[in-house]
Each structure stands twice: as structure tokens, then as C-alpha cells.
CSV table of C-alpha atoms and ligand atoms in Angstrom, one decimal:
chain,number,residue,atom,x,y,z
A,4,MET,CA,9.2,-29.1,35.0
A,5,SER,CA,10.8,-32.4,35.8
A,6,LYS,CA,14.0,-32.1,33.8
A,7,PHE,CA,17.2,-30.0,33.8
A,8,LEU,CA,17.5,-28.0,30.7
A,9,LEU,CA,20.9,-26.5,29.6
A,10,PRO,CA,21.4,-24.8,26.3
A,11,GLU,CA,22.1,-27.4,23.6
A,12,ASN,CA,25.6,-26.2,22.8
A,13,SER,CA,26.7,-26.0,26.5
A,14,VAL,CA,30.1,-27.5,27.4
A,15,MET,CA,28.3,-28.9,30.4
A,16,LEU,CA,26.7,-31.3,28.0
A,17,SER,CA,30.1,-32.6,26.7
A,18,SER,CA,31.5,-35.8,27.9
A,19,ASP,CA,34.6,-34.3,29.5
A,20,PHE,CA,32.5,-32.2,31.9
A,21,ILE,CA,32.5,-34.2,35.2
A,22,TYR,CA,29.3,-34.9,37.1
A,23,GLY,CA,29.3,-36.3,40.5
A,24,VAL,CA,27.5,-36.7,43.8
A,25,ALA,CA,29.0,-35.8,47.2
A,26,THR,CA,28.8,-37.0,50.8
A,27,ALA,CA,30.8,-36.7,54.0
A,28,SER,CA,31.9,-39.3,56.5
A,29,PHE,CA,30.2,-38.2,59.7
A,30,GLN,CA,27.0,-37.3,57.9
A,31,ILE,CA,26.4,-40.8,56.4
A,32,GLU,CA,28.6,-43.5,57.8
A,33,GLY,CA,27.5,-44.4,61.3
A,34,GLY,CA,29.8,-47.2,62.5
A,35,ALA,CA,30.8,-45.1,65.4
A,36,ASN,CA,31.9,-48.1,67.5
A,37,ASN,CA,34.5,-48.9,64.9
A,38,ARG,CA,36.4,-45.6,65.2
A,39,LEU,CA,37.7,-43.2,67.8
A,40,PRO,CA,35.3,-40.4,68.9
A,41,CYS,CA,35.4,-37.1,67.1
A,42,ILE,CA,34.3,-33.6,68.1
A,43,TRP,CA,30.9,-34.1,66.5
A,44,ASP,CA,30.2,-37.1,68.8
A,45,THR,CA,30.9,-34.9,71.8
A,46,PHE,CA,28.9,-32.0,70.4
A,47,CYS,CA,25.9,-34.3,69.8
A,48,ASP,CA,26.1,-35.6,73.3
A,49,THR,CA,25.9,-32.0,74.6
A,50,PRO,CA,22.3,-31.0,75.4
A,51,ASN,CA,20.6,-28.5,73.0
A,52,LYS,CA,23.2,-28.4,70.3
A,53,ILE,CA,21.4,-30.5,67.7
A,54,ALA,CA,17.9,-29.5,66.7
A,55,ASP,CA,16.4,-33.0,67.0
A,56,GLY,CA,18.8,-34.2,69.7
A,57,SER,CA,20.2,-36.8,67.2
A,58,ASN,CA,23.8,-37.9,66.6
A,59,GLY,CA,25.9,-39.7,64.0
A,60,LYS,CA,26.1,-43.1,65.6
A,61,ILE,CA,24.1,-44.8,62.8
A,62,ALA,CA,23.3,-42.0,60.4
A,63,CYS,CA,22.6,-43.6,57.0
A,64,ASP,CA,24.5,-46.8,58.1
A,65,HIS,CA,26.7,-46.4,55.1
A,66,TYR,CA,29.3,-48.3,57.2
A,67,THR,CA,27.2,-51.4,56.6
A,68,LEU,CA,25.4,-50.5,53.4
A,69,TRP,CA,28.4,-49.0,51.4
A,70,GLN,CA,28.3,-51.7,48.7
A,71,GLN,CA,24.6,-51.0,47.8
A,72,ASP,CA,25.3,-47.3,48.1
A,73,ILE,CA,28.0,-47.5,45.4
A,74,GLU,CA,25.5,-49.4,43.2
A,75,LEU,CA,23.2,-46.5,43.8
A,76,ILE,CA,25.8,-44.0,42.8
A,77,GLU,CA,26.6,-46.0,39.7
A,78,SER,CA,22.9,-46.0,38.8
A,79,PHE,CA,23.1,-42.2,38.2
A,80,GLY,CA,25.8,-42.7,35.6
A,81,VAL,CA,28.0,-40.2,37.4
A,82,ASP,CA,31.7,-39.8,36.5
A,83,ALA,CA,32.8,-39.1,40.1
A,84,TYR,CA,31.9,-39.6,43.7
A,85,ARG,CA,33.1,-37.1,46.4
A,86,LEU,CA,33.5,-38.8,49.8
A,87,SER,CA,35.4,-37.8,52.9
A,88,ILE,CA,37.7,-39.9,55.2
A,89,SER,CA,37.0,-40.1,58.9
A,90,TRP,CA,40.3,-39.2,60.4
A,91,PRO,CA,39.4,-40.9,63.7
A,92,ARG,CA,38.6,-44.1,61.8
A,93,VAL,CA,42.0,-44.4,60.1
A,94,ILE,CA,44.5,-43.0,62.6
A,95,ASN,CA,44.8,-44.3,66.1
A,96,LYS,CA,45.7,-42.3,69.2
A,97,SER,CA,49.5,-42.8,68.7
A,98,GLY,CA,49.3,-41.5,65.2
A,99,GLU,CA,49.6,-44.8,63.3
A,100,LEU,CA,47.3,-46.2,60.7
A,101,ASN,CA,44.3,-48.2,62.0
A,102,GLN,CA,44.2,-50.9,59.4
A,103,GLU,CA,40.6,-51.9,60.0
A,104,GLY,CA,39.5,-48.3,59.2
A,105,VAL,CA,41.8,-48.1,56.2
A,106,ASN,CA,40.4,-51.3,54.8
A,107,PHE,CA,36.9,-49.9,54.9
A,108,TYR,CA,38.0,-47.1,52.6
A,109,LEU,CA,40.1,-49.4,50.4
A,110,GLY,CA,37.0,-51.5,49.8
A,111,ILE,CA,35.1,-48.4,48.7
A,112,LEU,CA,37.9,-47.0,46.5
A,113,ASP,CA,38.5,-50.4,44.8
A,114,LYS,CA,34.8,-50.8,44.1
A,115,LEU,CA,34.6,-47.2,42.6
A,116,LYS,CA,37.7,-48.0,40.5
A,117,ALA,CA,36.2,-51.2,39.2
A,118,LYS,CA,33.1,-49.2,38.1
A,119,ASN,CA,35.2,-46.5,36.6
A,120,ILE,CA,34.0,-43.8,39.0
A,121,LYS,CA,36.6,-41.2,39.9
A,122,ALA,CA,37.2,-40.9,43.7
A,123,PHE,CA,37.3,-37.3,45.0
A,124,VAL,CA,38.6,-37.8,48.5
A,125,THR,CA,38.3,-35.1,51.1
A,126,LEU,CA,40.7,-35.6,54.0
A,127,TYR,CA,38.9,-33.3,56.5
A,128,HIS,CA,35.2,-32.8,56.5
A,129,TRP,CA,35.0,-31.6,60.2
A,130,ASP,CA,35.3,-34.8,62.2
A,131,LEU,CA,38.4,-33.9,64.2
A,132,PRO,CA,39.5,-36.7,66.5
A,133,GLN,CA,38.3,-35.8,70.0
A,134,HIS,CA,41.7,-36.5,71.6
A,135,LEU,CA,43.2,-33.8,69.4
A,136,GLU,CA,40.5,-31.4,70.5
A,137,ASP,CA,41.3,-32.3,74.1
A,138,ASN,CA,44.8,-30.9,73.3
A,139,GLY,CA,43.5,-27.6,72.0
A,140,GLY,CA,42.1,-28.7,68.6
A,141,TRP,CA,42.5,-26.1,65.8
A,142,LEU,CA,43.5,-23.5,68.4
A,143,ASN,CA,46.7,-25.5,68.8
A,144,ARG,CA,49.2,-25.1,66.0
A,145,GLU,CA,50.3,-28.7,66.6
A,146,THR,CA,47.1,-30.0,65.1
A,147,ALA,CA,48.2,-28.7,61.7
A,148,TYR,CA,51.2,-31.0,61.9
A,149,ARG,CA,49.1,-34.0,63.0
A,150,PHE,CA,47.0,-33.4,59.9
A,151,GLN,CA,50.1,-33.4,57.7
A,152,GLU,CA,51.1,-36.8,59.2
A,153,TYR,CA,47.6,-38.2,58.6
A,154,ALA,CA,47.7,-36.9,55.0
A,155,ASP,CA,51.1,-38.5,54.5
A,156,LEU,CA,50.1,-41.9,55.8
A,157,ILE,CA,46.7,-42.1,54.2
A,158,SER,CA,47.9,-41.0,50.7
A,159,GLN,CA,50.5,-43.7,50.8
A,160,ALA,CA,48.0,-46.3,51.9
A,161,PHE,CA,45.5,-45.3,49.2
A,162,GLY,CA,48.1,-45.5,46.4
A,163,ASP,CA,46.7,-45.0,42.9
A,164,ARG,CA,43.0,-45.5,43.8
A,165,VAL,CA,42.3,-41.8,44.1
A,166,TYR,CA,41.6,-39.3,41.4
A,167,SER,CA,41.6,-36.1,43.5
A,168,TYR,CA,42.4,-35.2,47.1
A,169,VAL,CA,40.8,-32.3,48.9
A,170,THR,CA,42.7,-31.3,52.0
A,171,LEU,CA,40.0,-29.3,53.9
A,172,ASN,CA,36.3,-28.9,53.2
A,173,GLU,CA,35.1,-25.4,54.1
A,174,PRO,CA,37.6,-24.2,56.6
A,175,PHE,CA,35.3,-21.2,57.2
A,176,CYS,CA,32.8,-23.6,58.8
A,177,SER,CA,35.3,-25.3,60.9
A,178,ALA,CA,36.8,-22.0,62.1
A,179,TYR,CA,33.9,-19.6,62.3
A,180,LEU,CA,31.0,-21.9,63.1
A,181,GLY,CA,33.1,-24.2,65.3
A,182,TYR,CA,35.4,-21.7,67.2
A,183,GLU,CA,33.7,-18.3,67.0
A,184,ALA,CA,29.9,-18.6,66.6
A,185,GLY,CA,30.0,-22.0,68.4
A,186,ILE,CA,27.0,-23.4,66.6
A,187,HIS,CA,29.1,-26.3,65.2
A,188,ALA,CA,31.6,-28.6,67.0
A,189,PRO,CA,33.5,-28.1,69.2
A,190,GLY,CA,31.1,-25.2,70.1
A,191,ILE,CA,33.7,-22.6,71.2
A,192,VAL,CA,32.4,-19.0,71.3
A,193,GLY,CA,34.5,-15.8,70.9
A,194,LYS,CA,35.9,-13.5,68.3
A,195,GLU,CA,39.4,-14.1,69.7
A,196,TYR,CA,39.3,-17.8,68.6
A,197,GLY,CA,37.9,-17.9,65.0
A,198,LYS,CA,40.8,-16.4,63.1
A,199,LYS,CA,43.3,-18.3,65.2
A,200,ALA,CA,41.6,-21.6,64.3
A,201,ALA,CA,41.3,-20.5,60.7
A,202,HIS,CA,45.0,-19.8,60.4
A,203,HIS,CA,45.9,-23.3,61.8
A,204,LEU,CA,43.4,-24.9,59.4
A,205,LEU,CA,44.9,-23.1,56.4
A,206,LEU,CA,48.4,-24.0,57.7
A,207,ALA,CA,47.2,-27.6,57.8
A,208,HIS,CA,46.0,-27.3,54.2
A,209,GLY,CA,49.5,-26.1,53.1
A,210,LEU,CA,51.4,-28.7,55.0
A,211,ALA,CA,49.1,-31.4,53.6
A,212,MET,CA,49.6,-30.1,50.1
A,213,GLN,CA,53.3,-30.6,50.5
A,214,VAL,CA,53.0,-34.3,51.2
A,215,LEU,CA,50.3,-34.8,48.6
A,216,THR,CA,52.4,-33.2,46.0
A,217,LYS,CA,55.2,-35.6,46.9
A,218,ASN,CA,53.2,-38.8,47.5
A,219,SER,CA,50.6,-38.4,44.9
A,220,PRO,CA,51.8,-36.1,42.1
A,221,ASP,CA,49.3,-37.5,39.6
A,222,THR,CA,46.1,-36.8,41.5
A,223,LEU,CA,44.3,-33.4,41.4
A,224,ASN,CA,45.2,-31.9,44.8
A,225,GLY,CA,43.4,-28.9,46.2
A,226,ILE,CA,41.0,-27.4,48.7
A,227,VAL,CA,37.3,-26.9,48.9
A,228,LEU,CA,36.0,-23.4,50.0
A,229,ASN,CA,32.5,-22.3,50.6
A,230,PHE,CA,31.3,-18.9,49.6
A,231,THR,CA,28.2,-17.0,50.6
A,232,PRO,CA,28.5,-13.8,48.5
A,233,CYS,CA,27.8,-10.6,50.4
A,234,TYR,CA,25.4,-8.0,49.0
A,235,PRO,CA,24.6,-4.6,50.5
A,236,ALA,CA,21.1,-3.9,51.8
A,237,SER,CA,21.0,-0.6,49.9
A,238,ASN,CA,23.1,1.6,47.7
A,239,LYS,CA,24.3,3.6,50.7
A,240,SER,CA,28.0,3.7,51.0
A,241,GLU,CA,27.9,2.5,54.6
A,242,ASP,CA,26.0,-0.6,53.6
A,243,LYS,CA,28.3,-1.3,50.7
A,244,PHE,CA,31.2,-1.0,53.1
A,245,ALA,CA,29.5,-3.4,55.5
A,246,ALA,CA,29.0,-6.0,52.8
A,247,GLU,CA,32.6,-5.7,51.6
A,248,PHE,CA,33.9,-6.1,55.2
A,249,ALA,CA,31.7,-9.1,55.7
A,250,ASP,CA,33.0,-10.5,52.4
A,251,ASP,CA,36.6,-10.2,53.5
A,252,TYR,CA,35.8,-11.6,56.9
A,253,PHE,CA,33.8,-14.7,55.7
A,254,ASN,CA,34.9,-15.4,52.1
A,255,GLN,CA,38.1,-13.7,51.0
A,256,TRP,CA,39.7,-14.6,54.3
A,257,TYR,CA,40.0,-18.2,53.1
A,258,ILE,CA,40.8,-17.9,49.5
A,259,LYS,CA,43.2,-14.9,49.5
A,260,PRO,CA,46.0,-16.6,51.6
A,261,VAL,CA,45.7,-19.7,49.4
A,262,PHE,CA,46.1,-18.0,46.1
A,263,ASP,CA,47.7,-14.6,46.9
A,264,GLY,CA,49.7,-15.6,50.0
A,265,GLN,CA,48.2,-12.9,52.2
A,266,TYR,CA,45.2,-12.2,54.3
A,267,PRO,CA,42.7,-9.4,53.3
A,268,GLU,CA,43.6,-5.9,54.5
A,269,ILE,CA,41.0,-6.0,57.2
A,270,LEU,CA,43.5,-8.1,59.2
A,271,SER,CA,45.2,-5.0,60.5
A,272,GLN,CA,41.8,-3.5,61.5
A,273,LEU,CA,40.9,-6.4,63.7
A,274,PRO,CA,41.6,-6.0,67.4
A,275,LYS,CA,45.0,-7.5,68.2
A,276,GLU,CA,43.5,-10.2,70.3
A,277,HIS,CA,41.3,-11.3,67.4
A,278,GLN,CA,44.2,-11.7,65.0
A,279,PRO,CA,45.8,-15.0,64.3
A,280,ASP,CA,49.3,-16.0,65.3
A,281,ILE,CA,51.2,-15.9,62.0
A,282,LEU,CA,54.8,-17.2,62.0
A,283,GLU,CA,57.3,-16.3,59.4
A,284,GLY,CA,56.9,-18.6,56.4
A,285,ASP,CA,53.3,-19.6,57.2
A,286,LEU,CA,51.8,-17.8,54.2
A,287,ALA,CA,54.3,-19.4,51.8
A,288,ILE,CA,53.2,-22.8,53.1
A,289,ILE,CA,49.5,-21.9,52.8
A,290,SER,CA,49.9,-20.6,49.3
A,291,HIS,CA,51.4,-23.9,48.0
A,292,PRO,CA,50.2,-24.3,44.4
A,293,THR,CA,47.0,-26.4,44.0
A,294,ASP,CA,45.8,-28.3,41.0
A,295,PHE,CA,42.2,-27.1,41.4
A,296,LEU,CA,39.8,-25.1,43.5
A,297,GLY,CA,36.6,-26.6,44.8
A,298,VAL,CA,33.7,-24.1,45.2
A,299,ASN,CA,30.7,-24.8,47.3
A,300,PHE,CA,27.7,-22.6,46.8
A,301,TYR,CA,24.2,-22.5,48.3
A,302,THR,CA,23.0,-19.0,48.8
A,303,ARG,CA,24.0,-15.3,49.3
A,304,ALA,CA,23.8,-13.0,52.3
A,305,ILE,CA,22.6,-9.4,52.6
A,306,TYR,CA,24.3,-6.9,55.0
A,307,ARG,CA,23.6,-3.5,56.3
A,308,ALA,CA,26.0,-1.3,58.3
A,309,ASP,CA,26.0,-1.7,62.1
A,310,GLU,CA,27.8,0.7,64.4
A,311,GLN,CA,29.0,-1.9,66.9
A,312,GLU,CA,29.6,-5.0,64.8
A,313,ILE,CA,30.4,-3.2,61.5
A,314,PHE,CA,28.0,-5.5,59.5
A,315,PHE,CA,24.7,-7.0,60.3
A,316,GLN,CA,23.0,-9.7,58.2
A,317,ILE,CA,19.4,-9.0,57.4
A,318,ASP,CA,16.8,-11.8,57.1
A,319,PRO,CA,17.0,-13.5,53.7
A,320,PRO,CA,14.2,-12.5,51.4
A,321,GLU,CA,12.0,-15.1,49.6
A,322,PRO,CA,12.1,-17.5,47.9
A,323,ARG,CA,13.9,-19.7,50.4
A,324,THR,CA,14.7,-23.4,50.8
A,325,ASP,CA,13.6,-25.5,53.8
A,326,ILE,CA,16.7,-24.5,55.7
A,327,GLY,CA,15.8,-20.8,55.3
A,328,TRP,CA,18.4,-19.9,52.7
A,329,GLU,CA,17.5,-17.5,49.9
A,330,ILE,CA,17.3,-19.0,46.4
A,331,TYR,CA,19.4,-16.5,44.3
A,332,PRO,CA,21.2,-18.3,41.5
A,333,GLN,CA,22.5,-15.1,40.0
A,334,ALA,CA,24.9,-14.8,42.9
A,335,PHE,CA,26.5,-18.1,41.8
A,336,THR,CA,27.4,-16.7,38.4
A,337,GLU,CA,28.6,-13.4,39.9
A,338,LEU,CA,30.7,-15.2,42.5
A,339,LEU,CA,32.4,-17.4,39.9
A,340,THR,CA,33.2,-14.5,37.5
A,341,SER,CA,34.4,-12.3,40.4
A,342,LEU,CA,36.7,-15.0,41.8
A,343,ASN,CA,38.0,-15.5,38.2
A,344,GLU,CA,38.7,-11.8,37.9
A,345,THR,CA,40.3,-11.3,41.3
A,346,TYR,CA,42.6,-14.3,41.5
A,347,THR,CA,44.8,-16.4,39.2
A,348,LEU,CA,43.0,-19.7,39.7
A,349,PRO,CA,43.6,-23.3,38.7
A,350,PRO,CA,40.5,-25.1,37.2
A,351,ILE,CA,37.4,-24.9,39.3
A,352,TYR,CA,35.1,-27.8,40.3
A,353,ILE,CA,31.8,-27.0,41.8
A,354,THR,CA,32.2,-29.5,44.7
A,355,GLU,CA,28.8,-28.8,46.3
A,356,ASN,CA,25.5,-27.3,45.3
A,357,GLY,CA,22.0,-28.3,46.3
A,358,ALA,CA,19.0,-27.5,48.4
A,359,ALA,CA,17.1,-28.7,51.5
A,360,MET,CA,13.4,-29.1,50.7
A,361,ASP,CA,10.5,-30.3,52.7
A,362,ASP,CA,10.2,-33.6,51.0
A,363,LYS,CA,7.2,-35.9,51.3
A,364,ILE,CA,7.3,-39.5,50.3
A,365,ILE,CA,3.9,-40.4,48.8
A,366,ASP,CA,3.3,-43.9,47.4
A,367,GLY,CA,7.0,-44.6,47.4
A,368,ALA,CA,7.9,-41.5,45.4
A,369,VAL,CA,9.3,-38.1,46.2
A,370,ASN,CA,8.2,-35.5,43.6
A,371,ASP,CA,10.6,-32.7,44.6
A,372,LEU,CA,9.9,-30.3,41.8
A,373,ASP,CA,11.2,-27.4,44.0
A,374,ARG,CA,14.6,-29.1,44.2
A,375,ILE,CA,14.6,-29.7,40.5
A,376,ASP,CA,13.9,-26.0,39.9
A,377,TYR,CA,16.8,-25.1,42.3
A,378,TYR,CA,19.2,-27.4,40.5
A,379,ASN,CA,18.1,-26.3,37.1
A,380,LYS,CA,18.6,-22.6,37.9
A,381,HIS,CA,22.0,-23.3,39.5
A,382,LEU,CA,23.3,-25.5,36.7
A,383,ASN,CA,22.4,-22.7,34.3
A,384,ALA,CA,24.2,-20.2,36.6
A,385,VAL,CA,27.3,-22.4,36.2
A,386,HIS,CA,26.8,-22.5,32.5
A,387,ASN,CA,26.6,-18.7,32.4
A,388,ALA,CA,29.9,-18.4,34.3
A,389,ILE,CA,31.6,-20.7,31.8
A,390,GLU,CA,30.2,-18.6,29.0
A,391,GLN,CA,31.8,-15.6,30.7
A,392,GLY,CA,35.2,-17.3,30.6
A,393,VAL,CA,35.4,-19.2,33.9
A,394,ASN,CA,37.3,-22.5,33.7
A,395,ILE,CA,34.9,-24.9,35.4
A,396,LYS,CA,35.5,-28.6,34.9
A,397,GLY,CA,32.8,-30.4,37.0
A,398,TYR,CA,29.8,-30.2,39.2
A,399,PHE,CA,28.8,-32.3,42.3
A,400,ALA,CA,25.3,-32.4,43.7
A,401,TRP,CA,25.0,-32.1,47.4
A,402,SER,CA,24.0,-34.6,48.4
A,403,LEU,CA,23.8,-38.2,47.2
A,404,MET,CA,21.3,-38.9,49.9
A,405,ASP,CA,19.6,-37.3,52.9
A,406,ASN,CA,21.9,-37.4,55.9
A,407,PHE,CA,22.9,-35.8,59.2
A,408,GLU,CA,22.7,-32.1,58.6
A,409,TRP,CA,25.0,-31.0,61.4
A,410,ALA,CA,23.2,-28.7,63.9
A,411,GLU,CA,19.9,-29.4,62.1
A,412,GLY,CA,20.2,-33.2,62.8
A,413,TYR,CA,18.1,-35.2,60.4
A,414,LEU,CA,15.4,-32.5,60.0
A,415,LYS,CA,16.8,-31.1,56.8
A,416,ARG,CA,17.0,-33.2,53.7
A,417,PHE,CA,19.5,-32.3,51.0
A,418,GLY,CA,19.6,-35.6,49.1
A,419,ILE,CA,18.6,-36.5,45.6
A,420,VAL,CA,17.9,-39.8,47.3
A,421,TYR,CA,15.4,-40.0,50.1
A,422,VAL,CA,16.5,-42.0,53.2
A,423,ASP,CA,13.9,-43.5,55.6
A,424,TYR,CA,16.0,-43.6,58.8
A,425,GLU,CA,13.8,-46.3,60.4
A,426,THR,CA,14.4,-48.8,57.7
A,427,GLN,CA,17.4,-47.4,55.9
A,428,VAL,CA,15.5,-47.8,52.6
A,429,ARG,CA,16.8,-45.4,49.9
A,430,THR,CA,14.3,-43.9,47.3
A,431,ILE,CA,15.6,-41.9,44.4
A,432,LYS,CA,13.7,-38.6,44.3
A,433,ALA,CA,12.4,-36.9,41.1
A,434,SER,CA,15.5,-34.7,41.3
A,435,GLY,CA,17.7,-37.8,41.2
A,436,TYR,CA,16.0,-39.0,38.0
A,437,ALA,CA,16.4,-35.5,36.5
A,438,TYR,CA,20.1,-35.6,37.4
A,439,LYS,CA,20.5,-39.0,35.8
A,440,ASN,CA,18.7,-37.8,32.7
A,441,LEU,CA,21.0,-34.8,32.4
A,442,ILE,CA,24.1,-37.0,32.7
A,443,SER,CA,22.8,-39.5,30.2
A,444,GLN,CA,22.2,-36.8,27.6
A,445,ARG,CA,25.9,-36.2,27.0
B,523,GCO,C1,29.2,-28.2,53.7
B,523,GCO,C2,28.9,-29.4,54.0
B,523,GCO,C3,27.8,-30.2,54.0
B,523,GCO,C4,26.5,-29.6,54.3
B,523,GCO,C5,25.9,-28.8,53.2
B,523,GCO,C6,24.5,-28.2,53.6
B,523,GCO,O1,30.3,-28.5,53.1
B,523,GCO,O2,28.7,-27.2,54.0
B,523,GCO,O3,29.8,-30.0,53.2
B,523,GCO,O4,28.3,-31.1,54.9
B,523,GCO,O5,25.6,-30.7,54.6
B,523,GCO,O6,26.7,-27.7,52.9
B,523,GCO,O7,24.6,-27.4,54.7
């Protein structure tokens, strides 16, 4: 199969369903000499943190090639482009705007506007300025206020060029992977840190929502959360309990405070020293109303009970993508319907979905039928959720092009466009043509 096939009457084939492609600053830009260092620069410079020993200094050289990249985006016929702003590029050490960095993004936003492509702007996709990390990073409550100041200045500078602002992308990853498991920057390890960092990130989200609501009332302002739905390894009650606990720990922890103004009940079961420092009024700030929820989905996880750790994730069954994640589209539908039942949500946008595959470029073409199959199944999973009453307004493919895949370096390819990192030549994959075809059918 080389096409995506949705049922003929699907609302996902109507012209007001938004399709887009997504990227993130550190993963594509390069141009590292034209900005302050961020925690990912430092992490990449630390031995054995990145699978191929690479870094983000050049990446896809989007810093130089942004104009042709926007032409590429336009060639898909998409309605929207989701990009992120590099905080250390636009704010200097004393907290003022760095005009050179701002101008880089103004160029992008103006070009998108001229082409009638909606800009979905993420303010934080993990590239914390290193000087803030030196001051405690997300373990320091002050960082949330620095984020609010940045959101204030940048939303004024961008004016009416933006369609949607995302405060944070996947605070779970920043908090858990960065400050608990330590496999992402800044690489801090310990259960006493993860939830503290998470709380300051969520506080930063709420504080930024306040200024976005004031400065930019006409944009869609919200947050992007990632979900890896948790399934029990068996029907045994202890495995079910383990999966529910893991779900609260990894998933509900980030959505419940935003939409219900409270943390999951497991909060009180965590050892005191693992609990966040919650001040009076924090949850009211965190639960500031949002205009939308961005949902990122890639895979599910299966848990069994574990006496010491409560839950233990078992190896994902086949089929899997090249990054080892199980392909299980049914979890996508189940996630969306369950979020819709559990919370009173604003409209949902699928802000990321996609797959790493072992792409081969042969005679100048990438025939990634496995990725086409992944997308086809997951687009249909979204369709099924809409059929069951979930209000979903758009879908973004992750990613526009192959890029720096964090701890995996350049070894894992998520693009619908292939990037040759030696020459920076971009080649649209078969999945890219299938996406273009779907969009043009509307
Ligand atoms: C994510 C990140 C992306 C990753 C993608 C694949 O938000 O997790 O936005 O940066 O590249 O998820 O791991």
C-alpha cells in the first residue's frame, strides 16, 4: 500500500481538519554559534550520553536552509507548521530579547504567513538555556518565572504572526527523562528530583498561560502532553494495579493538574522526599484554562507488578518500529476516548505522531512502506476516536524531516523527508508523498 485510506465520509477529509508537520529547534536548526548554549549542548558534550556521539551544532542546518525548508513544507499542501523557539537564541543572559535571534523567527513566521500556513509555535521543546540550569534549572522554582518573562517578551515580539502557542512540549520528558531517569539533558538521576522538576514545569506552563492570554488573546494557547498508555501484563489484579499506578505516575500526573487542578491520588503515597514542593495557589495557576490540548502519541507500555518498584515495564511485543516501540494503534483510540471521558477538555490537536523506520535511500528514493502503514493505521485510529465523540481538530506528522533524535543522535529517522547529513540534501520519502496525497484529497 502506498496511500493513506480513510473512510470516505471521515471528517478528517473535510477542509477544516488541519494537517501539519512538526519539528523542534534543537533537533533541526544547528546555528549553535548564533545563540547561547543550552542543556542539550552540554549533555551532548558529556561522553556516552548520545548513541552516536553527535550533537546539535549543525543538525539539519535549518538555520541556513530555512527558506528552502518552508518551500518544502508548502509542497505538502499542509495547513500548518509546528515549530519551536530556541529560548537561548531569543533571550540573552540578562533576560532581554536578543534581536538577531528574534529576527530569525520573524523571517520564518512572515514567510509562513505569506504562504497562508498557520504557525503553531512551541515555546519550550527542551532546550533550556545552560545558564539557567547552572542556577538549578527546573529544580529551581525561579526558572518558572524566567519562562513567564520569556513568554511575555516573545509573544509581544511576534505580534499577530502566530496561530497557536504551546507553552511546553511534553513536560513528562523534561521532568522524568531529564531529572529522574537522567537519559535526557541535564542528565540528573534520582526519584527525589523528577516530581519537583515536573511541578516547576507545570507552574511555568500556568504562568506563561497568564501572559499569553493577556498578550495574545486571539491565538489558540495550550500545552502539548505525551501519553504512553499503560496496559497490564495480565488480568491479575496486582498487574492491573501496577499499570494504573504507572499511568498516574507517567501520564495523568501531567494532565490532571492542568484540567482538574490537582495531582493524582498517588501523590500522598510517594515518599515525602519524592513529593514536589507545592505552594498555596500553585494548582490554580497550573489549571489556567487552555484553548486546546496537544496530544503526542507513539506507542503503549505494558506493566507487571513489582514488589520493590510497584510497576515494572516488560519488553514491548512485536511489531516494533526501528526505535523499539511497539506498533499498537488501538491504544491511540483508547487513549483519546478515555481522556475525553475522564476530563472536560478543550478541542484536541494531535501535535505529534509518527515512526522511526530503518530507511534506505535507493536510486534517490525512500520507499518507506512500513512508515506508510504506521501512519495509515494511526490516522484511522484518530478517525475512530472522532467517531466515538472526541473533538479532534487537527493532526501533525512527526516529523517534517529526519533530525537529531535526542539520546539516539542521528541514528533514528522519524522524517517524512530523508536528510543526507553530509550534503544536507532533502528527499521526500514515499510516506511524504502519501501524506501530500491525503491532504490534497480534501
Ligand atoms: C517528542 C519530541 C520529539 C521526538 C519524538 C520521537 O516531543 O517526544 O517532540 O522531539 O523526536 O517524540 O521521539
